[in-house]
Coordinates of C-alpha atoms in Angstrom, one line a residue:
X1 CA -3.5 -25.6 -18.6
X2 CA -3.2 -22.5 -20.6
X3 CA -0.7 -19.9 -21.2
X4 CA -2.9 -17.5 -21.9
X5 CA -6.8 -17.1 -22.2
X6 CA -8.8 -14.3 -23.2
X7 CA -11.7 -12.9 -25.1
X8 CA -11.6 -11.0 -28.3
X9 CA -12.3 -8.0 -26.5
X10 CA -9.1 -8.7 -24.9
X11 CA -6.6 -7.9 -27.6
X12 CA -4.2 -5.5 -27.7
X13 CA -5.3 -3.7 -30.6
X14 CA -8.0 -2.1 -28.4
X15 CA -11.1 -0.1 -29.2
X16 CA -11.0 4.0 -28.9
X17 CA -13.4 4.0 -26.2
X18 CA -11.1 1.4 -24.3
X19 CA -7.7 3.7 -23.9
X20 CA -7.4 6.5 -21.4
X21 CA -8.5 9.5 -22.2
X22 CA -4.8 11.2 -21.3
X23 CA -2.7 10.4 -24.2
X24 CA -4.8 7.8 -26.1
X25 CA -3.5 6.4 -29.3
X26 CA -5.3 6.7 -32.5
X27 CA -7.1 3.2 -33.1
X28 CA -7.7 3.5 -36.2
X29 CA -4.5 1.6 -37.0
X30 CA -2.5 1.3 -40.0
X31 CA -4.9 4.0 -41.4
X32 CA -3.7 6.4 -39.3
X33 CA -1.5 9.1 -40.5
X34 CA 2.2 8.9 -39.0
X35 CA 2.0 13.0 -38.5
X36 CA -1.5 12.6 -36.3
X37 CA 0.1 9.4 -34.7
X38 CA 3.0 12.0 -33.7
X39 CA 0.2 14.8 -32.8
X40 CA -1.6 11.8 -29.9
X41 CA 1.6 10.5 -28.6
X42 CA 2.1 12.0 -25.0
X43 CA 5.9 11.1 -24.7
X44 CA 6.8 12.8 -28.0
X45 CA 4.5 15.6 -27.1
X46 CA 5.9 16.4 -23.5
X47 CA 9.7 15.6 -24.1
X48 CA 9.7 18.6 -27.2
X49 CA 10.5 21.1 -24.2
X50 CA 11.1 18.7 -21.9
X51 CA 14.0 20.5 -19.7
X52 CA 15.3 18.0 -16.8
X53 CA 16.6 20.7 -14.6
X54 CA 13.2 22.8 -15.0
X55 CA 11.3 19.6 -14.0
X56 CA 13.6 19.1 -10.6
X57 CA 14.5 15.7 -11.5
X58 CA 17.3 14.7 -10.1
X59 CA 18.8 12.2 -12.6
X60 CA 18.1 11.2 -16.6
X61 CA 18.3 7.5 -16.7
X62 CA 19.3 6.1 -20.7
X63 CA 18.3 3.0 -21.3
X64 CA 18.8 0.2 -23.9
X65 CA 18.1 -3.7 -24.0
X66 CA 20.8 -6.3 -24.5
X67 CA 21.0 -9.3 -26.5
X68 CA 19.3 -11.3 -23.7
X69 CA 16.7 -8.4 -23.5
X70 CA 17.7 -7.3 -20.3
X71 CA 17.4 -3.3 -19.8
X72 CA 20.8 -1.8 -19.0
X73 CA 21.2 2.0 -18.3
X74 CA 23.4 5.0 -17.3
X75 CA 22.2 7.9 -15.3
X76 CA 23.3 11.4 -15.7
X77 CA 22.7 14.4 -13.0
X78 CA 20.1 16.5 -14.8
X79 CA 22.4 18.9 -15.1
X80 CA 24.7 17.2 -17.4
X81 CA 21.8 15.7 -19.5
X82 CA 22.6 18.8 -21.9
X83 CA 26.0 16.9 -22.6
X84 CA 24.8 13.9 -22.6
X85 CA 22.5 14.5 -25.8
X86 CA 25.5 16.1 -27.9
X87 CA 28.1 13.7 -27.0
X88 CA 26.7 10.5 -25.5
X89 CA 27.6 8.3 -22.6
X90 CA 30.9 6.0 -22.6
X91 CA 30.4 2.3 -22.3
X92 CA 31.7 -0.2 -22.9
X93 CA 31.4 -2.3 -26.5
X94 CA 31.3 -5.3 -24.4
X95 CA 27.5 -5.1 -23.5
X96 CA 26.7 -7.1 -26.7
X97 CA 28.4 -9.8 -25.4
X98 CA 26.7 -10.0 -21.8
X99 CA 25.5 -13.6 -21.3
X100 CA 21.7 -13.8 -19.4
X101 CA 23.9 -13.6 -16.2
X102 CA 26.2 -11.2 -16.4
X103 CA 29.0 -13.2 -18.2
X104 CA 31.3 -11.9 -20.5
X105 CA 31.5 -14.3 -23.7
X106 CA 35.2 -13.5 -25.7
X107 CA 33.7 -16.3 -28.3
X108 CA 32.8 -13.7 -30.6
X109 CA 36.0 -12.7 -32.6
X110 CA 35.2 -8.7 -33.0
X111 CA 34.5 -8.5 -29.4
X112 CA 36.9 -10.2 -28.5
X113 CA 38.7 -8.6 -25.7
X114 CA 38.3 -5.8 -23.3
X115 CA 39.2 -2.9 -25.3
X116 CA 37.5 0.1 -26.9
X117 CA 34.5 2.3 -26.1
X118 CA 31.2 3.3 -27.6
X119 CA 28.6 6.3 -27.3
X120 CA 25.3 6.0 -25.4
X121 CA 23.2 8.7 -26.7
X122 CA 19.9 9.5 -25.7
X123 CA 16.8 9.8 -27.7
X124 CA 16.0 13.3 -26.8
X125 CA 12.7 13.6 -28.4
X126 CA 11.5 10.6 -26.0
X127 CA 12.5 12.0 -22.5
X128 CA 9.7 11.1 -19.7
X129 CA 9.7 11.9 -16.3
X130 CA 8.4 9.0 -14.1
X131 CA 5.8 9.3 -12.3
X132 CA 7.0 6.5 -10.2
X133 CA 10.3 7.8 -9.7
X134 CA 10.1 11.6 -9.7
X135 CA 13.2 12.1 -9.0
X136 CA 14.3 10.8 -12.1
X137 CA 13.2 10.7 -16.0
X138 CA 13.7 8.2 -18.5
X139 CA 14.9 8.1 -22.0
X140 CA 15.5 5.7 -24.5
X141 CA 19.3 5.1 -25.9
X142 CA 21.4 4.0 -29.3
X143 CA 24.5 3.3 -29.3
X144 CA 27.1 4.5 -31.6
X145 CA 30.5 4.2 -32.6
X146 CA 33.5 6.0 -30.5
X147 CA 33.2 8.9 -33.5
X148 CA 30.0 9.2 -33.7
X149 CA 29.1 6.9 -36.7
X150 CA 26.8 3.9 -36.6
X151 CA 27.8 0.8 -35.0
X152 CA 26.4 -2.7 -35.6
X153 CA 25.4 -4.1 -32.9
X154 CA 23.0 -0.9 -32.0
X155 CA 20.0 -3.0 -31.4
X156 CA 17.3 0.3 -31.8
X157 CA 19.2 0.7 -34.9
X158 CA 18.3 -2.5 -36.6
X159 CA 14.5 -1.7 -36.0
X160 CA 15.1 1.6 -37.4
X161 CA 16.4 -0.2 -41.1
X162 CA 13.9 -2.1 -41.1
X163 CA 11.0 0.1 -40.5
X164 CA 13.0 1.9 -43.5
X165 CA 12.7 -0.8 -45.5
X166 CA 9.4 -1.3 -45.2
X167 CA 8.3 2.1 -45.8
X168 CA 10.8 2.3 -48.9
X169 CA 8.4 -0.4 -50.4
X170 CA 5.1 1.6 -49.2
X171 CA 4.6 -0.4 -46.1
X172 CA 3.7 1.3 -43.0
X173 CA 3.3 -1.2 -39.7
X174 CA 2.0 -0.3 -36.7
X175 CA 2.7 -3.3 -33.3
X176 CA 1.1 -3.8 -29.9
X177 CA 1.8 -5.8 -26.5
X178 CA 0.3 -7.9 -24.4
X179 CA 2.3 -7.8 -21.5
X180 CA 2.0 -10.8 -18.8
X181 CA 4.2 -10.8 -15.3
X182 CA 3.8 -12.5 -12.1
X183 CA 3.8 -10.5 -8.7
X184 CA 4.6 -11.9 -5.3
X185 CA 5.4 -10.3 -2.1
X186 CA 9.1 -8.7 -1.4
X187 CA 11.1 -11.2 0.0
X188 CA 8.9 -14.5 -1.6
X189 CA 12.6 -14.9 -3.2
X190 CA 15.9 -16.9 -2.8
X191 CA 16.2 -20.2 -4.5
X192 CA 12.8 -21.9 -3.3
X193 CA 9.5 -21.2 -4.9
X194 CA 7.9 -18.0 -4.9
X195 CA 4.3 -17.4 -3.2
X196 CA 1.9 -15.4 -5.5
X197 CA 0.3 -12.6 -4.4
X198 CA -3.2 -13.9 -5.3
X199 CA -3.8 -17.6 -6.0
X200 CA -7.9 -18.2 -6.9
X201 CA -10.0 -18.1 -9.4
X202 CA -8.7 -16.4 -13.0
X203 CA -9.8 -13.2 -14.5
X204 CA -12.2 -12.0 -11.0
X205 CA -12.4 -8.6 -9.6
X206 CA -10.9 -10.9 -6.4
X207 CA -7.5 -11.1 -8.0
X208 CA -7.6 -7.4 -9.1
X209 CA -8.8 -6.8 -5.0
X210 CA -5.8 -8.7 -3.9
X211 CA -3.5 -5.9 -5.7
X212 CA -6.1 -2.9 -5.4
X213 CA -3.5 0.0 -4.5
X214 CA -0.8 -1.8 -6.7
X215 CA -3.2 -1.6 -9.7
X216 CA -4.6 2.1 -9.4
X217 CA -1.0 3.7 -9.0
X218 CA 0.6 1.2 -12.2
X219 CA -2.7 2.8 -14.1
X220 CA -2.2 6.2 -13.2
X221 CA 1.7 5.6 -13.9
X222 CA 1.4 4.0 -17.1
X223 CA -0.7 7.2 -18.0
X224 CA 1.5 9.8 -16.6
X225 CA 4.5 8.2 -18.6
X226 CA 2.7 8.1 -21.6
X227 CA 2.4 4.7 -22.6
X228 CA -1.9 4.2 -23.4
X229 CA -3.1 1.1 -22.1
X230 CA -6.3 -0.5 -23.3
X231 CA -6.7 -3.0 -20.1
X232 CA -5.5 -4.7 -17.3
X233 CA -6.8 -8.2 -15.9
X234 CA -6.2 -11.0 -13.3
X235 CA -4.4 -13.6 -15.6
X236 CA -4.7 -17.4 -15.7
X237 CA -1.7 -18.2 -14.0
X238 CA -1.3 -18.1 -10.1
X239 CA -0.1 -14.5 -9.3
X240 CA -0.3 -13.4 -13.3
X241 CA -1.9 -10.2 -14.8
X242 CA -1.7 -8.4 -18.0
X243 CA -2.5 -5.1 -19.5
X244 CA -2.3 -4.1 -23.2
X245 CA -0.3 -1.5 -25.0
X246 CA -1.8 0.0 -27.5
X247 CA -0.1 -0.2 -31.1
X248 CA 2.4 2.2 -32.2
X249 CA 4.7 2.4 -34.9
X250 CA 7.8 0.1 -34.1
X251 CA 10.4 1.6 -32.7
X252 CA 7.9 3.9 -30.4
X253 CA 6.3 0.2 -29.6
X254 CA 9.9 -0.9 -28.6
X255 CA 10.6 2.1 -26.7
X256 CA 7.0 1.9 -24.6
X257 CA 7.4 -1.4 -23.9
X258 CA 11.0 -0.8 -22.1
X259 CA 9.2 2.3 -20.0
X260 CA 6.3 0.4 -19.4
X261 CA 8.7 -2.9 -17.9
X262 CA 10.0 -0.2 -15.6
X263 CA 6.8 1.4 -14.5
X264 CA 6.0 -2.4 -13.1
X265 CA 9.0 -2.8 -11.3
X266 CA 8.5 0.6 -9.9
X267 CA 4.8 0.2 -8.8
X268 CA 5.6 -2.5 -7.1
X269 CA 8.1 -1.6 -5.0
X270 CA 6.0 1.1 -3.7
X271 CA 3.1 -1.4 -2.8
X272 CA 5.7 -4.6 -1.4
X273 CA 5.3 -5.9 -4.0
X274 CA 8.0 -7.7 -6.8
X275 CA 7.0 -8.5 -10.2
X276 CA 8.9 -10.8 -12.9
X277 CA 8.6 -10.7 -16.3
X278 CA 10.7 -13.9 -16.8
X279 CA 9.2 -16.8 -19.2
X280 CA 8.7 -18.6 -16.6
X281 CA 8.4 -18.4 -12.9
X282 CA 8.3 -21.4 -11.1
X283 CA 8.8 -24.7 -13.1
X284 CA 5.3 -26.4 -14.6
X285 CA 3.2 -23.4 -14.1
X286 CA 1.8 -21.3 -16.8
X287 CA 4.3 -18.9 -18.1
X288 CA 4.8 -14.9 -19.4
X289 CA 4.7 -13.9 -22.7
X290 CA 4.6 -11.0 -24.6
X291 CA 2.7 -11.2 -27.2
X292 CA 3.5 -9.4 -30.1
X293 CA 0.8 -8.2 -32.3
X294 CA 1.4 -6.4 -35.7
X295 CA -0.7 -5.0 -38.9
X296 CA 0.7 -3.6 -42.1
X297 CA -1.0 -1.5 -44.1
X298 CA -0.7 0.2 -47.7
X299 CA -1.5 3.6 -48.8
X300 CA -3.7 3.9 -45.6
X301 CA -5.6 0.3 -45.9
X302 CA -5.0 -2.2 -43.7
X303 CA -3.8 -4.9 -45.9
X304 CA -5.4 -7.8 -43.4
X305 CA -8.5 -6.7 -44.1
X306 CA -11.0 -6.0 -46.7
X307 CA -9.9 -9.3 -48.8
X308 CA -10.9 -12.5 -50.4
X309 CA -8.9 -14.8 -48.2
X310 CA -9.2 -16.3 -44.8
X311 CA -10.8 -14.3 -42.3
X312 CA -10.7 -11.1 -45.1
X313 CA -7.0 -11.3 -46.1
X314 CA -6.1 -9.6 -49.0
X315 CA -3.4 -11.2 -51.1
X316 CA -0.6 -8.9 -49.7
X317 CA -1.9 -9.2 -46.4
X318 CA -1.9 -13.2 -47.0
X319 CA 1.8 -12.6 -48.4
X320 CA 2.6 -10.8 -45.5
X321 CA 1.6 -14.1 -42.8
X322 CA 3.2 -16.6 -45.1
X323 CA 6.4 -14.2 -44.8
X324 CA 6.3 -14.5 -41.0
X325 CA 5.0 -18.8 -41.4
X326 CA 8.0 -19.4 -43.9
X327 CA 10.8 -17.8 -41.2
X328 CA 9.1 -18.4 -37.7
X329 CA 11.7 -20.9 -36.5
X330 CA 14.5 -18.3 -37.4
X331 CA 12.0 -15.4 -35.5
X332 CA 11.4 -17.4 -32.6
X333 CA 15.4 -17.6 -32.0
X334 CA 14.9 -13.8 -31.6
X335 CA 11.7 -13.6 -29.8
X336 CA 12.0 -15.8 -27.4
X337 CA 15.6 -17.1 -27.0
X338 CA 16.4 -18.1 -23.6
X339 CA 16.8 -21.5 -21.8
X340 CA 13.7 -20.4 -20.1
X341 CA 11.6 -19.5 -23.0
X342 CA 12.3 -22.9 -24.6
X343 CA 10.8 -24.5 -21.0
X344 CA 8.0 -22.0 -21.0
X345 CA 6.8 -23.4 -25.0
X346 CA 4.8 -26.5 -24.8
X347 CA 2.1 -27.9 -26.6
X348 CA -1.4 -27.1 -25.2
X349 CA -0.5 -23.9 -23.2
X350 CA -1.2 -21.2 -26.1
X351 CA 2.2 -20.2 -26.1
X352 CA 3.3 -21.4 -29.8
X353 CA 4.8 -25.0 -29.8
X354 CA 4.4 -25.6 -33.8
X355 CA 4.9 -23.9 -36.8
X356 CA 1.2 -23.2 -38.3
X357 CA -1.4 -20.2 -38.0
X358 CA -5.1 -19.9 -37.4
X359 CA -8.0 -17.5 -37.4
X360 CA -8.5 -16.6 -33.8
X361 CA -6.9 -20.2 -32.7
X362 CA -5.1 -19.3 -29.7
X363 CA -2.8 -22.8 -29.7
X364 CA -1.3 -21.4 -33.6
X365 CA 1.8 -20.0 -32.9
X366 CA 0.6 -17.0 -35.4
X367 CA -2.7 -15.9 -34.2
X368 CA -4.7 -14.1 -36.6
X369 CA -7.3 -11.8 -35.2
X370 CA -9.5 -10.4 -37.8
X371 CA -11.5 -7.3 -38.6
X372 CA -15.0 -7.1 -37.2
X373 CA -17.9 -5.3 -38.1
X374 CA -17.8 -3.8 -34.5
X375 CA -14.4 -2.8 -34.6
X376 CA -13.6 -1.8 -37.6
X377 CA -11.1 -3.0 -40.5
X378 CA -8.1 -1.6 -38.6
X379 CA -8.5 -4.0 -35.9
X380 CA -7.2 -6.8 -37.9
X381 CA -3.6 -8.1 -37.0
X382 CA -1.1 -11.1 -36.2
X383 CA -0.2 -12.1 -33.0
X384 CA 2.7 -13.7 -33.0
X385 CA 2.8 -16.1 -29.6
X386 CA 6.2 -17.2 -28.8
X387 CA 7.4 -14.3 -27.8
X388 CA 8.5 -13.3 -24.1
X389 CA 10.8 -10.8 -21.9
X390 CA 14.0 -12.2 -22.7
X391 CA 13.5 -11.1 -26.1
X392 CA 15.4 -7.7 -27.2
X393 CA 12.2 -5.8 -28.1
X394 CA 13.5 -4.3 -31.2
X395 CA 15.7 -7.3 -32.5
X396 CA 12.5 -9.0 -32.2
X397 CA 10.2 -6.7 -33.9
X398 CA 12.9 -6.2 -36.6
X399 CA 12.7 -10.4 -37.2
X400 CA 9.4 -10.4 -37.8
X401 CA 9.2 -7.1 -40.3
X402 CA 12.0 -8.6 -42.2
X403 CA 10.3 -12.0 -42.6
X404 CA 6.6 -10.3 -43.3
X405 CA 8.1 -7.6 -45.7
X406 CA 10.1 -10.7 -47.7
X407 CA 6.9 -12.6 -47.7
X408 CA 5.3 -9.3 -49.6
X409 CA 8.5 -9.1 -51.8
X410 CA 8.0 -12.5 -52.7
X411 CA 4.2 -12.8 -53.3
X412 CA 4.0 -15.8 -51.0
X413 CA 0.6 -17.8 -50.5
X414 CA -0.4 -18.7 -47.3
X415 CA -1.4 -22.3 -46.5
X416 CA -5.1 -23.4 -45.2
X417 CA -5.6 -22.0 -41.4
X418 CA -5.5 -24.6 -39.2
X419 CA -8.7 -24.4 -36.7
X420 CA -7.8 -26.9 -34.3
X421 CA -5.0 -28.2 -31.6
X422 CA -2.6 -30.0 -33.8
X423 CA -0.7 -31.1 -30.7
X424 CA -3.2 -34.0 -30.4
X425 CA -2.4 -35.2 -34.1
X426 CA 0.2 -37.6 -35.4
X427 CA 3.3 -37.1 -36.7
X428 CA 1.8 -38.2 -40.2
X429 CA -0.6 -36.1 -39.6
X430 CA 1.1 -33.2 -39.0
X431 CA 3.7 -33.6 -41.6
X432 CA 1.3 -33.7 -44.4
X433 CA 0.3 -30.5 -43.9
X434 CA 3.9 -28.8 -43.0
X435 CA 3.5 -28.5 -39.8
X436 CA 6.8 -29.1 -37.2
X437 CA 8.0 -28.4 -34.0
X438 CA 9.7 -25.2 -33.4
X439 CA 12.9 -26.3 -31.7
X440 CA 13.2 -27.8 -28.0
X441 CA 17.0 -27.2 -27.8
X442 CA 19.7 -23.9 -27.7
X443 CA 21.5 -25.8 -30.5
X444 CA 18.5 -25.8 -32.8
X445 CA 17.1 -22.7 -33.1
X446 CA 20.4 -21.3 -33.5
X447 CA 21.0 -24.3 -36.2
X448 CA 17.2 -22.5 -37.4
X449 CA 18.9 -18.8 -37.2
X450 CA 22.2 -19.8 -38.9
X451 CA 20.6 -21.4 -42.0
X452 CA 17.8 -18.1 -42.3
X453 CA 19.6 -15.8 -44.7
X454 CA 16.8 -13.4 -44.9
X455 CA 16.8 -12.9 -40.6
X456 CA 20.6 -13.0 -40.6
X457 CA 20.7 -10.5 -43.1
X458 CA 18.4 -8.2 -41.1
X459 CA 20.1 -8.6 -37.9
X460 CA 23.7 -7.7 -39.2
X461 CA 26.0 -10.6 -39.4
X462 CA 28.3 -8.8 -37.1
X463 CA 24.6 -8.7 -34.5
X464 CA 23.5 -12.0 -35.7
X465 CA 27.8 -13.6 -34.2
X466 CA 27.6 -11.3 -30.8
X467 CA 23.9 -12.7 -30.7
X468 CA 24.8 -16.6 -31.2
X469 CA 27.6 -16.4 -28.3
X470 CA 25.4 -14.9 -26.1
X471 CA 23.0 -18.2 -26.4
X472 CA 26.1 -20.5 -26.4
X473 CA 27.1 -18.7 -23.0
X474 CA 23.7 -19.1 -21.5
X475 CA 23.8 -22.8 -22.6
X476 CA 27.0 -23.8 -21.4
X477 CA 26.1 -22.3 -18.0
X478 CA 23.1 -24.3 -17.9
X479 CA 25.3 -27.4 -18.5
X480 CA 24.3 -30.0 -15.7
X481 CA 21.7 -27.7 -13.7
X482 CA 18.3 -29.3 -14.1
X483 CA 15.1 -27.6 -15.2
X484 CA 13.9 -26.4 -11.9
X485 CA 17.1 -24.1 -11.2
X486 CA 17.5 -23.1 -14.6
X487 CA 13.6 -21.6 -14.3
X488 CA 14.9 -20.3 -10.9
X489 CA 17.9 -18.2 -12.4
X490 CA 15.9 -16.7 -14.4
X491 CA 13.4 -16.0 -12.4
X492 CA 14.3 -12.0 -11.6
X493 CA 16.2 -11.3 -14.5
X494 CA 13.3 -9.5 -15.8

């Protein structure tokens, strides 16, 4: 069984001709300049005199992502939104310290009682009205400190450094989704199996049929709310489809990939519909990912392409993989933390059970997808597969620009691709040519996060402990449940 399968047509760094023609992105990738990025981007364009009362909308909804990547919000009347952007939002410090379920963990010392109060503060310049929701628009959130000042665990701020960082060093990265969720009809709930909405053949215009109206208003939604899409498919699983964002820079990648979550959700209500995100849905099925693709470029040239190595890396660009090979067991913490993530990655369902890369080899936990001569050098990028919903979006692209930027800093050398499934191998096998496990267990990919100075370090220690006790939480929960009900309690968390 597979996790995912698709063509190279299929990937999320999509041609021009591929993207609507309201608010399409640029595709010529890295190359693109950050000013005619700014120019194509619909939300940034309609929210520079954006005015919620003018629009009617009832409500502004702010939203952010916890540690457990579960989007939490506040809504403000329209008329108050005006406030709202100069002074923020009052909640509580304690979100970084939500468990998957709603706990509160006190096991982290500076959060360590139910004290004190923080700022939610809009993004302004990324207000959307939702075309699923008129009554309401959308915007994107930080968090800061009771006086205004930055405050550590800000999760958008940590993307924001590190995007910094990068550009300090004349680095520019662009990132793209491929977004996988499962629908089933409204009320297919509770704690037995779900029914999908569509169980046949894979990849047909029958699955799309079975979802018709669902799948023309998400389209039109996804549009309207600015977020350029270059497809959208029946999946492999039972009940599964996908569509692809189009790349962005990263924080704008984080931020569309919140909206677009929401847009789902919303669409599918409207059709009887309810959609889930989660890892996985029903134990020993396929399960979702989202799988994150990035490029970096220098000076305007995309620095996976155009070179002597593998697949045309250039030496950078080669630096830049071995960055991300060297500190995917500390990523993957990040990317795809849960209890259910860790049931969701096995060996022989494309979703990244071992630490190697290939070209195009959709079992390698780092996929690279090279340039072609049809679409162009900017195409290239890494697809990095364990990654899923439970994931904070911008802790997890911040992970993986710290470890490809360090690789760059440090002039790594990849190793040979490997072209095959090394789950079939031996053990001997595998070892000679440094090739492991990522971890089965809570307690080792934390043990993987703890010893990665580089990730920690990019995180924010004071992050990285709120992070850690959130996963102990989660774990201890999960004491004594077996697999089946842990899958289940995750099921509609996302």
């Amino acid at each position: 069984m597979l996790d995912v399968a698709r063509s190279g047509a299929q990937q999320t760094e999509t041609d021009q001709r591929d993207l609507p023609a309201a608010g399409a992105a640029d595709q010529r990738h890295p190359a693109t300049s950050r000013a005619a990025a700014d120019q194509r981007d619909p939300v940034a364009g309609r929210a520079a005199q954006a005015d919620p009362v003018a629009a009617g909308v009832a409500g502004v909804t702010i939203v952010w992502a916890d540690n457990n990547g579960i989007p939490r919000s506040r809504t403000v009347p329209a008329g108050q939104y005006d406030a709202a952007v100069e002074r923020g939002v009052g909640i509580t410090p304690l979100f970084a310290v939500f468990d998957s379920h709603d706990g509160i963990t006190f096991e982290h010392a500076p959060l360590g009682t139910p004290s004190g109060d923080i700022r939610l503060m809009p993004v302004a310049d990324r207000l959307v009205r939702l075309a699923g929701q008129p009554g309401f628009a959308w915007v994107p959130g930080r968090q800061v400190a009771a006086d205004g000042s930055a405050w550590p665990y800000d999760q958008r701020g940590v993307l924001e450094r590190q995007v910094a960082r990068a550009a300090a060093l004349g680095l520019d990265l662009l990132a793209g989704y491929e977004m996988e969720f499962h629908l089933s009809r409204a009320g297919d709930d509770g704690d037995g199996d779900v029914r999908p909405v569509y169980d046949g053949p894979s990849y047909g215009p029958a699955k799309m049929l079975a979802v018709d109206a669902f799948a023309e208003q998400l389209l039109r939604d996804l549009d309207r709310n600015g977020v350029p899409v270059g497809q959208f498919h029946g999946e492999y699983g039972p009940g599964q489809f996908e569509f692809n964002i189009a790349p962005a820079d990263p924080v704008t990648a984080a931020d569309r990939q919140l909206l677009a979550r929401q847009t789902v959700h919303a669409a599918a209500r409207a059709h009887g519909l309810r959609a889930s995100f989660a890892p996985l849905v029903t134990l020993g099925q396929v399960g979702n990912g989202w799988h994150l693709h990035t490029s970096v470029s220098r000076a305007g040239a995309n620095l996976l392409s155009g070179g002597d190595g593998p697949g045309g890396l250039t030496a950078e660009g080669g630096a830049y993989l071995a960055g991300l090979l060297r500190d995917l067991p500390a990523i993957v913490a990040v990317s795809a933390p849960s209890l259910s993530s860790l049931q969701r990655r096995r060996p022989g369902y494309w979703c990244g059970a071992y630490t190697f890369w290939g070209v195009e080899n959709r079992e390698a936990s780092l996929r690279f997808v090279p340039a072609t001569p049809l679409l162009g050098a900017g195409h290239a990028n890494v697809e990095l597969k364990p990654s899923d919903a439970s994931a904070n979006p911008y802790l997890a692209l911040a992970a993986v620009i710290a470890a490809g930027v360090a690789g760059v800093e440090d002039g790594l050398t990849p190793p040979d691709p490997v072209q095959e499934d090394p789950g079939g191998w031996s053990e001997e096998r595998r070892a000679a040519h440094g090739i492991r496990r990522l971890p089965v267990t809570v307690e080792e990919q934390l043990a993987e996060l703890r010893a990665n100075e580089r990730i920690r370090a990019a995180l924010g220690e004071e992050l990285v402990g709120a992070f850690i006790a959130v996963r102990e939480s989660d774990a201890a929960r999960a004491t004594g449940r077996d697999a089946a009900d842990v899958v289940r309690s995750y099921r509609w968390l996302y």
